[in-house]
Amino acid sequence: MGLIEDELSEVRKLCEHTIQGCKLVSCVQSMIRAEIQRTNFKKIVICIQYPKDYPNYPLLIELKSKTFSEKLLAGLTTVVEQEAKKYLGKPQVLKVLQFVKAFIDEHPLACCYDEINNLKKNLNGSQDELKLKQKTSCLYLKVFNECYYLTSKVVIPDQYPDVVIKFEDIQSNFSSTFNRHIIAQVKEIVRRCVEPPLRKPKPNEPLFKPKPSLEKAVFFLIDCIKRLPKENCQFCKTKCFPDDPSLVVLDENSPDHIERVYCGHLYHQSCLFQYLKTPPFGNKRCQTCGQKICHPKWSLSDKLAEDRWAHEQARERELAEVEEFFK
């Protein structure tokens, strides 16, 4: 038997037993094809061909994946080819398969390559950061907008995207009300990507499949810092957040307290109440986006709000008549 035949025999014998998660699909001289899988989302197919004058020349390698980025695969292919060159004159196949398996195991964030790159494009501040920690499968986010900031640790589970990512130590210098909103909203964004909706599926509706949530959730955090400090009250059109975060009104009963309505736009509390308790009544909508306004601090029905407004108007007319009488 020649060197290639001996190597093929060794690959058939050892591949699936020594490389965890490796499945040998084809192992003939014209093509070696193997699937290396850690999870459903971390799977690479490697196709190997022998060049002329092997093993004095490196293997011809092609990497394929339905989940890993094409750009990442192109870079990994180059690295794998360089690895094969280390073993010129020797069998290379098992070494290459082991190298690809080690890459998948040691780079848990590789499955988020495109998402991470897209997020970095939105970090345009000089102090903004998105640091990767491959060993712990974590991201560390820092976002700034002048004096406002937000930081968070993002933990990517091994079974991502089938399992929710975790946001730990979310901190910002917004008010406690907005911090609670940010934390609750980002958790809800992640949940909707992983868990099927509670409603009954419609006829012929495709079966729910978990989808990547990292980019969508982290972009929400970035957007909060980049957008909210500059947003105006939708009623009085003045800036809601002061330039100095220490001057943010923390008293939730204050007329100047900043309120966020269901659609995401901001109002001063006094402006919101003034808008809701004056006509026209019925399906009051945001003055900017047109969505119906919902807020936990406003529980009056449209009819009760209209009745109260009518009562106030009647009282004002009575007072005006009394004043007119004594003139």
Short mmCIF file of N, CA and C in Angstrom, two decimals, residues 14 20 52 54 86 104 106 145 150 194 205 211 220 243 254 267 314:
data_model
loop_
_atom_site.label_atom_id
_atom_site.label_comp_id
_atom_site.label_asym_id
_atom_site.label_seq_id
_atom_site.Cartn_x
_atom_site.Cartn_y
_atom_site.Cartn_z
N LEU A 14 -9.32 5.97 12.94
CA LEU A 14 -9.13 6.83 14.11
C LEU A 14 -10.02 8.08 14.15
N GLN A 20 -13.80 14.11 18.78
CA GLN A 20 -15.19 14.14 19.24
C GLN A 20 -16.03 15.05 18.35
N LYS A 52 -1.00 16.77 -6.22
CA LYS A 52 0.10 15.99 -6.78
C LYS A 52 1.33 16.16 -5.88
N TYR A 54 1.88 14.82 -3.12
CA TYR A 54 1.60 14.76 -1.69
C TYR A 54 2.49 13.68 -1.08
N LYS A 86 2.78 22.74 8.02
CA LYS A 86 3.70 22.36 9.10
C LYS A 86 4.06 20.88 9.04
N ILE A 104 -13.14 25.24 16.66
CA ILE A 104 -14.55 25.36 17.06
C ILE A 104 -14.67 25.38 18.58
N GLU A 106 -12.35 26.22 20.85
CA GLU A 106 -11.64 27.32 21.52
C GLU A 106 -12.14 28.70 21.12
N ASN A 145 -22.42 58.39 25.27
CA ASN A 145 -22.99 59.50 24.50
C ASN A 145 -22.82 60.74 25.36
N LEU A 150 -23.46 53.38 29.23
CA LEU A 150 -24.07 52.09 29.56
C LEU A 150 -23.01 51.02 29.41
N VAL A 194 -35.96 33.22 21.03
CA VAL A 194 -35.69 31.83 21.41
C VAL A 194 -36.97 31.04 21.69
N GLU A 205 -48.81 28.16 9.31
CA GLU A 205 -47.70 29.00 9.77
C GLU A 205 -46.46 28.13 9.97
N LYS A 211 -33.83 31.93 16.60
CA LYS A 211 -32.97 32.69 15.69
C LYS A 211 -31.97 33.50 16.51
N PHE A 220 -30.14 47.21 20.65
CA PHE A 220 -31.12 47.95 21.46
C PHE A 220 -30.41 48.74 22.55
N ASP A 243 -28.25 67.83 29.97
CA ASP A 243 -26.89 67.51 29.53
C ASP A 243 -26.08 66.86 30.64
N SER A 254 -42.77 63.62 40.18
CA SER A 254 -42.51 65.00 39.76
C SER A 254 -43.10 65.26 38.37
N TYR A 267 -42.02 61.62 27.08
CA TYR A 267 -42.84 62.77 27.47
C TYR A 267 -42.43 63.17 28.89
N ALA A 314 -66.98 73.00 32.95
CA ALA A 314 -68.20 73.59 33.52
C ALA A 314 -67.87 74.43 34.75
#
